[in-house]
GROMACS .gro file of C-alpha atoms in nm:
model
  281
    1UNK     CA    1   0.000   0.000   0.000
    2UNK     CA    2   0.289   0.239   0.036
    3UNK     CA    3   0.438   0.175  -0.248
    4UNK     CA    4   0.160   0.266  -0.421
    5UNK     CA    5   0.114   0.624  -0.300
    6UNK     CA    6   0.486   0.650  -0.375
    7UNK     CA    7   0.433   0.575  -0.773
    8UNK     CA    8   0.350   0.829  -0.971
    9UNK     CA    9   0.002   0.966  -0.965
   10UNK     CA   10  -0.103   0.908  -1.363
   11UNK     CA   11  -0.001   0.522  -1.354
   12UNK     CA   12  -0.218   0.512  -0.962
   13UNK     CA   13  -0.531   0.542  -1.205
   14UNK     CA   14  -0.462   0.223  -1.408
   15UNK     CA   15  -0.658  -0.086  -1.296
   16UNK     CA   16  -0.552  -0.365  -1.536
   17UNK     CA   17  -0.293  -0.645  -1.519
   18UNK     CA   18   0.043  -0.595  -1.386
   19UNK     CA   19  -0.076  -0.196  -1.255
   20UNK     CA   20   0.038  -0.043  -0.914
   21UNK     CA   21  -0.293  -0.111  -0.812
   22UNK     CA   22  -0.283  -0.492  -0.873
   23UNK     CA   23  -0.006  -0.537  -0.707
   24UNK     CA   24  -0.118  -0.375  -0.458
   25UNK     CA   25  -0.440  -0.596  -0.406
   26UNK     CA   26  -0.278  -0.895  -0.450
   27UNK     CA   27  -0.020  -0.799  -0.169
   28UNK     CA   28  -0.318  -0.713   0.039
   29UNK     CA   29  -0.468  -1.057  -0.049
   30UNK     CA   30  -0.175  -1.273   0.072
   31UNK     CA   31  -0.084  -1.048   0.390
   32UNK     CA   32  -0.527  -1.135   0.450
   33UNK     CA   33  -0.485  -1.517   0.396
   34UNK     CA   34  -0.156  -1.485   0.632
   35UNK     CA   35  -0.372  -1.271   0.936
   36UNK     CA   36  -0.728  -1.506   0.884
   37UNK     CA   37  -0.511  -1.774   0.906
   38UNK     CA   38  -0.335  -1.701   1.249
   39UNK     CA   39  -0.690  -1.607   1.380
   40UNK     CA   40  -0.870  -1.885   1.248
   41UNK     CA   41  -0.616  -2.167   1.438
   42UNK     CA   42  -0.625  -1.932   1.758
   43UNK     CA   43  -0.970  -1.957   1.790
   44UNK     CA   44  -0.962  -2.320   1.680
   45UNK     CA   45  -0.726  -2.405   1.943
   46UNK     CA   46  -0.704  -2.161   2.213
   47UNK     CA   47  -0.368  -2.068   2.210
   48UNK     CA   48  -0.204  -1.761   2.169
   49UNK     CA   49   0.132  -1.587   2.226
   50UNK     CA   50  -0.023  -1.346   2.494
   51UNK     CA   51   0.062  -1.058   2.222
   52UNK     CA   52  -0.195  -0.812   2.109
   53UNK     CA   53  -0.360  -1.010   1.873
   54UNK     CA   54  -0.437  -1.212   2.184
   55UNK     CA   55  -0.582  -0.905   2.335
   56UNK     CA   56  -0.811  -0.821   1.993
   57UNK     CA   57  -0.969  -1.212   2.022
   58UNK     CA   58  -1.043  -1.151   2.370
   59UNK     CA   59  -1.203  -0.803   2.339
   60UNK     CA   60  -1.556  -0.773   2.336
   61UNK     CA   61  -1.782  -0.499   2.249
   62UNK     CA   62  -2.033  -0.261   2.468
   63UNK     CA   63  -2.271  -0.554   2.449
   64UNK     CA   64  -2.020  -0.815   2.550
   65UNK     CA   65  -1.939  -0.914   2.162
   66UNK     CA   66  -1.655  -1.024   2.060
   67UNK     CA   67  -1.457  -0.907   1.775
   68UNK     CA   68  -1.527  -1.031   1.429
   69UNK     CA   69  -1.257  -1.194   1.227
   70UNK     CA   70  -1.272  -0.859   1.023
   71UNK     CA   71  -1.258  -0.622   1.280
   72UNK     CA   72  -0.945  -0.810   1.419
   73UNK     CA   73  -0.781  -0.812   1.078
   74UNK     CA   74  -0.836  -0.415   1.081
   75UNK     CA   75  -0.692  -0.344   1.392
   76UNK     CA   76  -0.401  -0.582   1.382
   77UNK     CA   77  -0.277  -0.459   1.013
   78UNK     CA   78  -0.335  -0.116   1.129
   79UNK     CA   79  -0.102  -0.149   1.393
   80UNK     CA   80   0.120  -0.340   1.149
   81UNK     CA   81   0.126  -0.042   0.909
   82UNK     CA   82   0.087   0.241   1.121
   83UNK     CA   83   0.389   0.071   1.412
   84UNK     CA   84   0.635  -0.006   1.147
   85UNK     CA   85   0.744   0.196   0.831
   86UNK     CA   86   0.719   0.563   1.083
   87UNK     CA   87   0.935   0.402   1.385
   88UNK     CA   88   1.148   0.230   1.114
   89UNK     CA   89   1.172   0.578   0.909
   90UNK     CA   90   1.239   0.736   1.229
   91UNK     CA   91   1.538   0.532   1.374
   92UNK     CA   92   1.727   0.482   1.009
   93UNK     CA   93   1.742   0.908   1.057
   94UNK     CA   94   1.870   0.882   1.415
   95UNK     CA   95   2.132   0.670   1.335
   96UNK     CA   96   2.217   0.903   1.024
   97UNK     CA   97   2.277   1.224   1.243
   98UNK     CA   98   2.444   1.012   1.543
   99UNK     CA   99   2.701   0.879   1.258
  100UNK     CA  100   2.711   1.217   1.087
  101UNK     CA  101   2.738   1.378   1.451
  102UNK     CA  102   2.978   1.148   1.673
  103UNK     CA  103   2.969   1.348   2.000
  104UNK     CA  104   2.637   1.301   1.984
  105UNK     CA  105   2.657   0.922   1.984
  106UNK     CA  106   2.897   0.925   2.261
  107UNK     CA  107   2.666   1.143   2.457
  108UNK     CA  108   2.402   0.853   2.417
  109UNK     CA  109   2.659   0.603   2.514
  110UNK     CA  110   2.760   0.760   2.839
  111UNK     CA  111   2.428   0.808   2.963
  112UNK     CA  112   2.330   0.481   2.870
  113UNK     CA  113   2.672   0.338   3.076
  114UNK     CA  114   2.583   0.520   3.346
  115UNK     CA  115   2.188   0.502   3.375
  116UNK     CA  116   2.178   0.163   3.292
  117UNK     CA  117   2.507   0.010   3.369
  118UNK     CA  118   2.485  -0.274   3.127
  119UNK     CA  119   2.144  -0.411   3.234
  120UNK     CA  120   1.878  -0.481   2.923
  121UNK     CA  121   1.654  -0.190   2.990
  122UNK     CA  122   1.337  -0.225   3.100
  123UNK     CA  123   0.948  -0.017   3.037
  124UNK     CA  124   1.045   0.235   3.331
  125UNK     CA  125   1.379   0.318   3.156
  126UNK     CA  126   1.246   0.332   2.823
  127UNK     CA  127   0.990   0.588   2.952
  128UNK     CA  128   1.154   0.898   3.003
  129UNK     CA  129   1.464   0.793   3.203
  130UNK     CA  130   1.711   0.891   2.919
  131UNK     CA  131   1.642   1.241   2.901
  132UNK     CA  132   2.003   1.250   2.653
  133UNK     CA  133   1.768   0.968   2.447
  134UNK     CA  134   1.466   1.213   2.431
  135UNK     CA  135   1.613   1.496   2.336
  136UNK     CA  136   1.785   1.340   2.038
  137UNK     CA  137   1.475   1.122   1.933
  138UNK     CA  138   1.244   1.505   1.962
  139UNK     CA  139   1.517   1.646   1.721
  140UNK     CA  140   1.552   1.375   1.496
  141UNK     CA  141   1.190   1.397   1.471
  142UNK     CA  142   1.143   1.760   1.419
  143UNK     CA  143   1.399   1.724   1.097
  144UNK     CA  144   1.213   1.437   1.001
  145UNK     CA  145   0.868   1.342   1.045
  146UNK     CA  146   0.732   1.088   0.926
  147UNK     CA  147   0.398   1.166   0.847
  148UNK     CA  148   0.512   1.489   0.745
  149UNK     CA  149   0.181   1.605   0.566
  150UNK     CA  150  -0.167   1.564   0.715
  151UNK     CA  151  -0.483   1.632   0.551
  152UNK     CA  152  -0.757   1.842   0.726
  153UNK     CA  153  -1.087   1.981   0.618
  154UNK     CA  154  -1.206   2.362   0.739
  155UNK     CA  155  -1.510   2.324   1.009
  156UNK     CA  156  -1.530   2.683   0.962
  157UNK     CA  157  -1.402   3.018   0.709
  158UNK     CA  158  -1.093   3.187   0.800
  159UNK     CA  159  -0.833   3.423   0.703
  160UNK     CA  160  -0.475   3.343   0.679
  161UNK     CA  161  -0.236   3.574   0.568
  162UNK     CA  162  -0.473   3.756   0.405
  163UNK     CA  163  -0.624   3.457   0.219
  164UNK     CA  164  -0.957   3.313   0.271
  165UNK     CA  165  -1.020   2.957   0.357
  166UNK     CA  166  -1.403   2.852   0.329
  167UNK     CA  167  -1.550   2.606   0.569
  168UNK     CA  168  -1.524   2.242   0.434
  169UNK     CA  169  -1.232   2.342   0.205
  170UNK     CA  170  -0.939   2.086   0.229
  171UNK     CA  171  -0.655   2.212   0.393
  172UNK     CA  172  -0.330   2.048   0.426
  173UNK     CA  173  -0.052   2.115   0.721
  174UNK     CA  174   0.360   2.034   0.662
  175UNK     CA  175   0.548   1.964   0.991
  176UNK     CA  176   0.820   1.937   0.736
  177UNK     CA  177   0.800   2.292   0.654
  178UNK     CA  178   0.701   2.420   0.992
  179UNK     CA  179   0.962   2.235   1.150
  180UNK     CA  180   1.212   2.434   0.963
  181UNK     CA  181   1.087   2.782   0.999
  182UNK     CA  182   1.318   3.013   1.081
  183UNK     CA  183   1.173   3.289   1.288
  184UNK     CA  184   1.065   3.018   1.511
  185UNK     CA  185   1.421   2.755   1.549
  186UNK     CA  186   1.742   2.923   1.465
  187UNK     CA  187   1.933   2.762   1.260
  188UNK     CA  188   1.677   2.504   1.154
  189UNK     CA  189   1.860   2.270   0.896
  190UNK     CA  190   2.143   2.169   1.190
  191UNK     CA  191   2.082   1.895   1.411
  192UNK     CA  192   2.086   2.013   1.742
  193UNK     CA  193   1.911   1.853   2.044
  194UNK     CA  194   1.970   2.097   2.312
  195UNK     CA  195   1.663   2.284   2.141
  196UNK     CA  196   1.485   1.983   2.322
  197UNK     CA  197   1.541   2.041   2.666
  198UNK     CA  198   1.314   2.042   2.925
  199UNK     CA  199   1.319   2.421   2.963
  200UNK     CA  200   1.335   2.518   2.624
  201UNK     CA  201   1.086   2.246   2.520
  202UNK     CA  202   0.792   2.380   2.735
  203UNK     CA  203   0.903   2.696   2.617
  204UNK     CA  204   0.772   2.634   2.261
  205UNK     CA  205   0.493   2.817   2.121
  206UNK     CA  206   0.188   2.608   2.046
  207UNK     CA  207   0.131   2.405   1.742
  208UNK     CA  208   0.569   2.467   1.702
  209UNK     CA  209   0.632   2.095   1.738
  210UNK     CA  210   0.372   1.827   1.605
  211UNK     CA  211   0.563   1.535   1.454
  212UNK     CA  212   0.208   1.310   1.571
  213UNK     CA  213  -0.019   1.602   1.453
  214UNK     CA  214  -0.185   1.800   1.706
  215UNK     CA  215  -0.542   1.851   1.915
  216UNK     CA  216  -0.809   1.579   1.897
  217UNK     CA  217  -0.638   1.434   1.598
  218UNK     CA  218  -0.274   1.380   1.800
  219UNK     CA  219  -0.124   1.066   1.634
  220UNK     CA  220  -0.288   0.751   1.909
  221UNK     CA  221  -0.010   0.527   1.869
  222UNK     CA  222   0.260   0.843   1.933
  223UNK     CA  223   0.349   0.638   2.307
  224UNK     CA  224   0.386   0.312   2.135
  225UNK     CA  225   0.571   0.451   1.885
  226UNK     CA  226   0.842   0.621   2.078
  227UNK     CA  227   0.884   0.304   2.308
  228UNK     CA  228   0.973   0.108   2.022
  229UNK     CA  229   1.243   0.336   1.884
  230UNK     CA  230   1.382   0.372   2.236
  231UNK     CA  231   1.421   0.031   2.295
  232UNK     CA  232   1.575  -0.072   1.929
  233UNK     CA  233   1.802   0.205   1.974
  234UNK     CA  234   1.912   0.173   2.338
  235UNK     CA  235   1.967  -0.228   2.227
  236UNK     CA  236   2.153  -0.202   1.925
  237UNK     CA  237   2.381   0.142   2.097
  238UNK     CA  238   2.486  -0.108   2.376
  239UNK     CA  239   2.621  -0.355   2.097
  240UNK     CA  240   2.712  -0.159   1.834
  241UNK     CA  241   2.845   0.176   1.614
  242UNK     CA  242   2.734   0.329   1.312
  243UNK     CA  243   2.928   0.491   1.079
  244UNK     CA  244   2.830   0.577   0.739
  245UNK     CA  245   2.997   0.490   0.429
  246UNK     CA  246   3.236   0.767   0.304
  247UNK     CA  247   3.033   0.990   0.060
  248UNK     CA  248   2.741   0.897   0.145
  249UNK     CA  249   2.467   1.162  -0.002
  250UNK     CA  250   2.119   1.122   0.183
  251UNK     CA  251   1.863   1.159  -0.038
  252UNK     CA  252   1.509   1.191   0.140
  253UNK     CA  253   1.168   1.026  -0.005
  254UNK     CA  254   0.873   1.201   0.075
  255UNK     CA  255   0.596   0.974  -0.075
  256UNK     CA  256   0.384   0.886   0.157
  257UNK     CA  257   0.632   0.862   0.437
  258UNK     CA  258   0.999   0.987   0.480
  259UNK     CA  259   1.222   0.792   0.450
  260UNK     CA  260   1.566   0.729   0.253
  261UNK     CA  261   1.509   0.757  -0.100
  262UNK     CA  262   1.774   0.489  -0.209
  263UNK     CA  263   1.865   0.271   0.140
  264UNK     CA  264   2.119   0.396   0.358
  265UNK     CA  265   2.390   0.179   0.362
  266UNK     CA  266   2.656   0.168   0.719
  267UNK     CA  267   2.867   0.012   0.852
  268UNK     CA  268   2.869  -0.206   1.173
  269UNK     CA  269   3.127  -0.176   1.445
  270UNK     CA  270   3.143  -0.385   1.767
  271UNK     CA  271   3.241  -0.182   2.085
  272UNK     CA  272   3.610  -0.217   2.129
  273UNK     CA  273   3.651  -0.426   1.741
  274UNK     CA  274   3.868  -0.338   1.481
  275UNK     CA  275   3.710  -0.500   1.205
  276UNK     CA  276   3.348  -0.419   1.102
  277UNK     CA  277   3.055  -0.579   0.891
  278UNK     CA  278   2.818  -0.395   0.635
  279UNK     CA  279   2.483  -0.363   0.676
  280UNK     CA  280   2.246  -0.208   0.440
  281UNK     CA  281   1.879  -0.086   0.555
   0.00000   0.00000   0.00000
């Protein structure tokens, strides 16, 4: 489904044989037959990983119903979709400024040495305990958000800048562009987490920040989210080091999330090893 809001928009028209959007169904088919399979032998047989598709078989409705197979399909690839390309997006940039930006690694490192002294972190840590963490994760995120266009209709006419906007026209935001504004972070292009400390952070003008959107319409898995890229990245920073390849040119995708346009190749160091391994993401 991604892929296909990243082709171009003349061929997402076409409906016949071997068209984005066939390929698109028929990857939508085989990921179905893969999820009405798992839930057809867990309600067959009772057992279950205690995971959340677990949880989605056991919950019931207002009326003490249970969950049909579809509405379990919806929620589980939803969280599939919407818990893995924006938390992968978002670590492959982390690691991009922390190898572009060294100090900053170490930083990371010697927090993480002394805050968790070589113990497998655990929810309490990965919630705010690692205030180094946060304020690199908030920076990485203002440079690159991952849903970094959302869609929003007018409940009522306004002005802006002189321009009016008439109720129920569609209007579209750009934390992209917003996040680099100039008269409101100096020097918005560098990478620079101090802007995310706690002073400074509460300090920013409303609607300044909003990598998960804002208001009623805040991004619901934003917690999940963030707990998943602090644990992957407080794992594989315990292990390892990440150094890009020499002239390596980022080039960002913007279609429908960010991410990088062509892979971004690094390599792997061990703490304390000489030699290193390649990895490309």
């Amino acid at each position: 489904a991604l892929h296909f809001f990243g082709t171009d928009f003349h061929l997402r028209v076409l409906r016949g044989p071997g068209s984005p959007w066939q390929k698109m169904i028929r990857a939508r088919d085989s990921l179905d037959a893969i999820m009405y399979s798992e839930i057809a032998r867990r309600r067959r047989t009772g057992v279950g990983e205690e995971d959340i598709l677990d949880m989605l078989l056991a919950a019931t409705d207002d009326e003490g119903r249970p969950l049909s197979d579809r509405e379990v399909r919806d929620q589980a690839i939803t969280l599939l979709f919407a818990g893995h390309d924006t938390t992968t997006s978002t670590i492959a940039f982390l690691f991009y400024e922390l190898a572009r930006h060294p100090r900053e690694q170490d930083l990371l490192l010697d927090e993480q040495d002394r805050l968790l002294d070589g113990r497998v972190p655990g929810a309490g840590d990965l919630a705010g305990a690692l205030p180094r963490l946060e304020m690199v994760l908030d920076e990485t995120l203002r440079l690159y958000p991952p849903a970094w266009i959302g869609p929003r209709r007018a409940t009522d006419p306004f002005e802006l800048l002189g321009r009016h906007v008439p109720r129920d026209a569609a209007v579209n935001y750009s934390s992209w562009a917003s996040h680099r504004l100039p008269d409101v972070w100096s020097d918005p292009e560098a990478f620079v987490p101090e802007r995310f400390e706690p002073e400074a952070k509460a300090a920013l003008a409303k609607g300044a920040y909003v990598p998960f959107g804002g208001g009623s319409r805040t991004c619901v898995g934003m917690r999940f989210g963030q707990m998943e890229i602090r644990a992957i990245v407080t794992r594989i920073l315990a292990r390892f080091r990440l150094e890009l390849q020499p002239g390596f040119q980022l080039d960002v995708r913007q279609s429908p999330t960010l991410s990088p346009g062509h892979g971004m190749p690094m390599r792997v160091r061990a703490h304390g090893v000489a030699t290193a391994s390649t990895l490309v993401d």
